[in-house]
Coordinates of C-alpha atoms and ligand atoms in Angstrom, one line a residue:
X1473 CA 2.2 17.1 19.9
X1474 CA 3.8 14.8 22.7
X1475 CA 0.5 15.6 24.6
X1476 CA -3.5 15.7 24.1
X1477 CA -4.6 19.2 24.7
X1478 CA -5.7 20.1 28.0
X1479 CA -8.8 20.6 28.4
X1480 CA -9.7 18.6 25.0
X1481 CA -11.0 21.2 22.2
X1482 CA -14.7 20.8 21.1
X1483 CA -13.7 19.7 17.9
X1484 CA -11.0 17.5 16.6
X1485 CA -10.7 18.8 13.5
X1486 CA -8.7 21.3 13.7
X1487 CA -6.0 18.8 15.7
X1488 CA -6.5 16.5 12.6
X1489 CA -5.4 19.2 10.0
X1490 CA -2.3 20.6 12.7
X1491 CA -1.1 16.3 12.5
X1492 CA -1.6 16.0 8.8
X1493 CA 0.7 19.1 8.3
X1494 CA 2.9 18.4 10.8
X1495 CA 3.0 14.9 8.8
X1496 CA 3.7 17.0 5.9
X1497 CA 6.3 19.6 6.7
X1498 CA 10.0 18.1 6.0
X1499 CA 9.7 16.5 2.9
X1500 CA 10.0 13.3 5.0
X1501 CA 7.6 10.7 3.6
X1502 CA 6.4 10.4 -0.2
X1503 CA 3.0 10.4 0.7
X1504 CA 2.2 11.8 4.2
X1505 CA -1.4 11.7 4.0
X1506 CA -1.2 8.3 2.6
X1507 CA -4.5 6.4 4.4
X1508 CA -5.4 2.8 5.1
X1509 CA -9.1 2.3 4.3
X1510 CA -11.6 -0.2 4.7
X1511 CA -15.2 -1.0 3.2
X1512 CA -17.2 -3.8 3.4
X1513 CA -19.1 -6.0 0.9
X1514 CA -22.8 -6.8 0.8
X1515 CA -21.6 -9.7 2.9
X1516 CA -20.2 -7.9 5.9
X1517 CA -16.4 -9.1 4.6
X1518 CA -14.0 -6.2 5.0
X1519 CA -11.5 -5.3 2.9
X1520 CA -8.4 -2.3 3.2
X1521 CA -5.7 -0.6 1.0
X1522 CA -4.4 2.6 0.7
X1523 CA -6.0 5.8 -0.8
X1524 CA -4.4 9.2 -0.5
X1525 CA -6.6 11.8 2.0
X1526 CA -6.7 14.5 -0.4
X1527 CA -8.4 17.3 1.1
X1528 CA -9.6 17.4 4.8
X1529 CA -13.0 19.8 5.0
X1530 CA -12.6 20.8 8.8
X1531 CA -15.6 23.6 8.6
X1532 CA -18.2 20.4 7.5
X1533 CA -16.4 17.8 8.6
X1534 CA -15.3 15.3 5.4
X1535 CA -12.1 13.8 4.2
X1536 CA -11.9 13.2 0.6
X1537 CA -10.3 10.4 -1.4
X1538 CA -10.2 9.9 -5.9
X1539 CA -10.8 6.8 -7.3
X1540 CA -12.2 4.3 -9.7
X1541 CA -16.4 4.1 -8.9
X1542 CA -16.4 0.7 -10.7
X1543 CA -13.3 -1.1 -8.4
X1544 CA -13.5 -3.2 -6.0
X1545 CA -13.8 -0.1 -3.0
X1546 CA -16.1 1.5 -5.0
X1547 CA -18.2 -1.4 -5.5
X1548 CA -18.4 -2.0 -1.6
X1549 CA -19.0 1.8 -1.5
X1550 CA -21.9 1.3 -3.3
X1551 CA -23.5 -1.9 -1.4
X1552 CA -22.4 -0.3 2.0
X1553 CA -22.1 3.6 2.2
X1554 CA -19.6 3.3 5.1
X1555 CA -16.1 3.3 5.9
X1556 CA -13.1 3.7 8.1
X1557 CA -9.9 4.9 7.5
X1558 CA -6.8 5.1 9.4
X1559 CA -3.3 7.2 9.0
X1560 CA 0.0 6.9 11.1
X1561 CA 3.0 8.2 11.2
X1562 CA 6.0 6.5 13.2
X1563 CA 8.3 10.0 13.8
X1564 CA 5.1 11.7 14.9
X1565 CA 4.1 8.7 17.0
X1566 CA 0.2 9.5 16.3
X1567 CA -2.2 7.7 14.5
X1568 CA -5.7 9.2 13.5
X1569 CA -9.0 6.9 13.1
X1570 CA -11.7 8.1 11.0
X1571 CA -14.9 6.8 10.1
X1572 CA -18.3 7.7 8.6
X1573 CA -20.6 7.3 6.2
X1574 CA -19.4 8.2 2.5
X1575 CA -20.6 9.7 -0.9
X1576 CA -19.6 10.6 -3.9
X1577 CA -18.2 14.7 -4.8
X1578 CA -19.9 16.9 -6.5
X1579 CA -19.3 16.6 -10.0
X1580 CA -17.5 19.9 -10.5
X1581 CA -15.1 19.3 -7.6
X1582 CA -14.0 15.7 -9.3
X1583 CA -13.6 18.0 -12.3
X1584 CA -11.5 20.4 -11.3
X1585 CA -9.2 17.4 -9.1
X1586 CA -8.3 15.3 -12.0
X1587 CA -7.7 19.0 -14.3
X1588 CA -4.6 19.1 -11.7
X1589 CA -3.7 15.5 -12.5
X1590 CA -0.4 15.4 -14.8
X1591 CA -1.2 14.1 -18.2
X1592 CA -0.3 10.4 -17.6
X1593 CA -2.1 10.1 -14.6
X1594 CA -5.3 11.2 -16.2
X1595 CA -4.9 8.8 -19.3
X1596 CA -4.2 5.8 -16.6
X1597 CA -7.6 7.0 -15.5
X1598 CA -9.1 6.7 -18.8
X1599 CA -7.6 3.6 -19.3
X1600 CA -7.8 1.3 -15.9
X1601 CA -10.9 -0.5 -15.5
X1602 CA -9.7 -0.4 -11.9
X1603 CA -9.9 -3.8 -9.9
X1604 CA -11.0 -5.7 -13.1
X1605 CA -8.7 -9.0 -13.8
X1606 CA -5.8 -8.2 -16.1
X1607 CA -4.4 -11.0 -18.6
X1608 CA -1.6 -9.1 -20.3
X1609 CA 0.4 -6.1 -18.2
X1610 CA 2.3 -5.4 -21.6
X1611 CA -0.3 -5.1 -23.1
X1612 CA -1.9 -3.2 -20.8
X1613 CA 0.8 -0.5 -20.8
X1614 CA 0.8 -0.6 -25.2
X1615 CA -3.1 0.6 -24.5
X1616 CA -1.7 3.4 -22.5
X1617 CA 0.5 4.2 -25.3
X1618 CA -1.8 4.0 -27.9
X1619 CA -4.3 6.2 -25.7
X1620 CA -1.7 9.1 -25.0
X1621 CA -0.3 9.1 -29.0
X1622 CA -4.4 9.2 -30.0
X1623 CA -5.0 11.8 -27.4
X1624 CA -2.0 13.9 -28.7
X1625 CA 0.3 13.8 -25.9
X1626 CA 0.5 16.1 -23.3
X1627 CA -0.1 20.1 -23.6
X1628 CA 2.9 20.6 -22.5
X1629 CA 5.5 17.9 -23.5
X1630 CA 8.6 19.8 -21.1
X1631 CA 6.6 19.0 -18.7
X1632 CA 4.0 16.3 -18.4
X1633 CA 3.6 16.7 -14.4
X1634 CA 2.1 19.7 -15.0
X1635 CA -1.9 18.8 -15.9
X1636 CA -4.4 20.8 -16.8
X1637 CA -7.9 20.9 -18.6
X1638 CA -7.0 18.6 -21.6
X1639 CA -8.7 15.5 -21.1
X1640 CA -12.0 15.6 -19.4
X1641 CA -12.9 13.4 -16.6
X1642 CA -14.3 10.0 -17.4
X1643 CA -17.8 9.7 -15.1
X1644 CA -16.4 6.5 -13.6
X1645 CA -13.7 8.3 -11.8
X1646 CA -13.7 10.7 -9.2
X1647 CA -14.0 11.6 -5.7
X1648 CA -15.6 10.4 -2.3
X1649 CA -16.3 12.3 0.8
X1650 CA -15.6 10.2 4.2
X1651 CA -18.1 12.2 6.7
X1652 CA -16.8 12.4 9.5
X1653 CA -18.8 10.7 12.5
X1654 CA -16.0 9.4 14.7
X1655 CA -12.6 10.5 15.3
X1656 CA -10.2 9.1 17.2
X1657 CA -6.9 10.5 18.4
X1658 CA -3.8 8.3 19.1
X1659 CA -0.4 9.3 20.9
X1660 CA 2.4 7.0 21.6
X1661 CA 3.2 7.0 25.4
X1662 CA 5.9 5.9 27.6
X1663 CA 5.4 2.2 28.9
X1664 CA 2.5 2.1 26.3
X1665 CA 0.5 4.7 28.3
X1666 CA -0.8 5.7 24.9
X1667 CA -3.3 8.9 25.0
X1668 CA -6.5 8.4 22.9
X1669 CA -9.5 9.8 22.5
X1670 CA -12.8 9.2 20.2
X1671 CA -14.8 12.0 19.4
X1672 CA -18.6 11.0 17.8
X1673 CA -21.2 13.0 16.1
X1674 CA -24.3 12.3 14.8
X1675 CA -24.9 13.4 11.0
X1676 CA -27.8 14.2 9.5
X1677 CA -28.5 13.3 5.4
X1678 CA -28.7 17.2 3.7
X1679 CA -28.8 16.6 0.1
X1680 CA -26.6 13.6 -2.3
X1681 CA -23.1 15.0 -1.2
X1682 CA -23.6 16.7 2.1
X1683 CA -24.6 16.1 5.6
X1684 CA -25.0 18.4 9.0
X1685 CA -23.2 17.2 11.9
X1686 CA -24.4 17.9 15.6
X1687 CA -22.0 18.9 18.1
X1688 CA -19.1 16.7 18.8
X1689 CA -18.7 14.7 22.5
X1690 CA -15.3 13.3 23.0
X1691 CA -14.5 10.6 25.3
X1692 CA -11.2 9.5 26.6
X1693 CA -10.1 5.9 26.5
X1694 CA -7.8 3.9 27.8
X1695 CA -4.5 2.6 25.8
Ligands
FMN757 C1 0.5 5.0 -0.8 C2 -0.6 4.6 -1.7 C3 -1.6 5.5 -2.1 C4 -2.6 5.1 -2.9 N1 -3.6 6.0 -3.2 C5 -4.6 5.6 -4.0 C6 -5.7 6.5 -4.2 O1 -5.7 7.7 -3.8 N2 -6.7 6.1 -5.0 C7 -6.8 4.8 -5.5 O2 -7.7 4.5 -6.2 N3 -5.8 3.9 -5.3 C8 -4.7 4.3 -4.5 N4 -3.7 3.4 -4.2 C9 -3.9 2.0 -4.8 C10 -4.8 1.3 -3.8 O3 -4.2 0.9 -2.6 C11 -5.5 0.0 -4.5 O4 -4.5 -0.8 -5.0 C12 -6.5 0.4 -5.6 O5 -7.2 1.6 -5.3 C13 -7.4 -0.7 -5.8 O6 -8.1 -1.0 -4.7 P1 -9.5 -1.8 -4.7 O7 -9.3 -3.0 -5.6 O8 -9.7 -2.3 -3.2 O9 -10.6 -0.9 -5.1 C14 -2.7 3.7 -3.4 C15 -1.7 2.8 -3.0 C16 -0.7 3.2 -2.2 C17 0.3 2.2 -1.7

C-alpha cells in the first residue's frame, strides 16, 4: 500500500478493512485499531480520545465502537448524533478519516460483545459510572472487589480472560455504530506529496440502528 489504487475503487471500504489488517498482522502494536474520536457538545465544543474500532461493517457501511452511554462521549452522542474518527499508523504510513452520523447497536449485538469480554472487564463495566468525578481510586478499586467476590468470581478462575455469558450486560453500556458518510484515505509521500482521497455518501435514516447509503463519489485532494 505505498500507492492509491489506480483507477480509485467505487468503494473505500474494502481498502479500509485491507489497512486495518494490514495494521493488524505482526503482532506489532497493542491496539492496532485503536481510534481517535471526536463528538461535540450541545455547545458546538469538541472533544476526542481513544475508543477501539471493533468491528468494521463494509457490506453497510458502519464502524462500531463499546462504551459507557452515560459518559462524557455518550452524552455528546446524545445531544449531537455525529462524529469523526481518525486511525494512523506510523510503519504503514496511512491514516484513515471517518465520519458520520452515529447510533446506538442493536441490543442483541451489545449482548453478545460484552459475553466475549473477560470477567473483569465486564464487572469494570458494571461498576464505572464512566466520566463521572471520582473521590477515592482505592476505593473505587475495593468496589470492584466487592462486586467480583458478590458476583462469585469468574466461571472459569484458570482463566479469567476467557468471558462468557455470566454477567449480563448493564443497559448503560454497549455499542455505537459510526455510519459511514465520508471517508478519507491518507498516504505518506515523498517530499510530503501525500496521496489522499475523501469519498462521501449520502445516508438515508432506515429504522433506530440502520441507514442506506447511496453510491459513493470520491474525490482526490491535494496533500
Ligand atoms: C488505546 C485506547 C483505547 C481505548 N478504548 C476505549 C473504548 O473502546 N471504549 C471506551 O469507552 N474507552 C476507551 N478508552 C478510554 C477512552 O479514551 C476514554 O478515557 C473514556 O472512554 C472516557 O472518555 P469520555 O469521558 O470522553 O467519554 C481507550 C483508551 C485508549 C488509550
Amino acid at each position: 500500500m505505498k500507492t492509491l489504487p489506480r483507477p480509485l475503487p467505487a468503494d473505500p471500504l474494502p481498502l479500509v478493512e485491507r489497512w486495518l489488517a494490514a495494521a493488524s498482522t505482526g503482532g506489532r502494536r497493542r491496539n492496532p485499531t485503536a481510534m481517535a474520536l471526536a463528538t461535540t457538545d450541545a455547545r458546538s465544543r469538541p472533544s476526542v480520545r481513544m475508543v477501539l474500532l471493533k468491528h468494521l461493517s463494509v457490506d453497510a457501511g458502519f464502524a462500531v465502537f463499546y462504551t459507557h452511554y452515560g459518559s462524557r462521549k455518550g452524552r455528546e452522542l446524545d445531544a449531537n448524533a455525529r462524529a469523526a474518527g481518525v486511525l494512523y499508523w506510523e510503519e504503514l504510513g496511512a491514516q484513515i478519516r471517518l465520519e458520520g452520523p452515529v447510533v446506538r447497536c442493536p441490543d442483541a449485538e451489545s449482548d453478545a460483545y460484552f459475553a466475549t469480554r473477560p470477567w473483569g472487564s465486564q464487572v469494570n463495566a458494571l461498576v464505572s459510572e464512566q466520566s463521572a468525578p471520582l473521590e477515592d481510586f482505592d476505593a473505587f478499586l475495593r468496589t470492584m472487589r466487592e462486586k467480583n467476590e458478590r458476583l462469585g468470581g469468574p466461571p472459569d478462575p484458570a482463566n479469567p480472560e476467557a468471558g462468557g455469558p455470566a454477567l449480563a450486560r448493564p443497559a448503560f453500556w454497549g455499542g455505537y455504530r459510526l455510519w459511514l458518510d465520508t471517508v478519507e484515505l491518507w498516504l505518506e509521500g515523498t517530499d510530503r506529496c501525500h496521496e489522499r482521497v475523501r469519498y462521501q455518501r449520502l445516508l438515508s435514516r432506515e429504522d433506530a440502528s440502520s441507514f442506506s447509503g447511496q453510491p459513493w463519489s470520491s474525490q482526490r485532494l491535494q496533500p
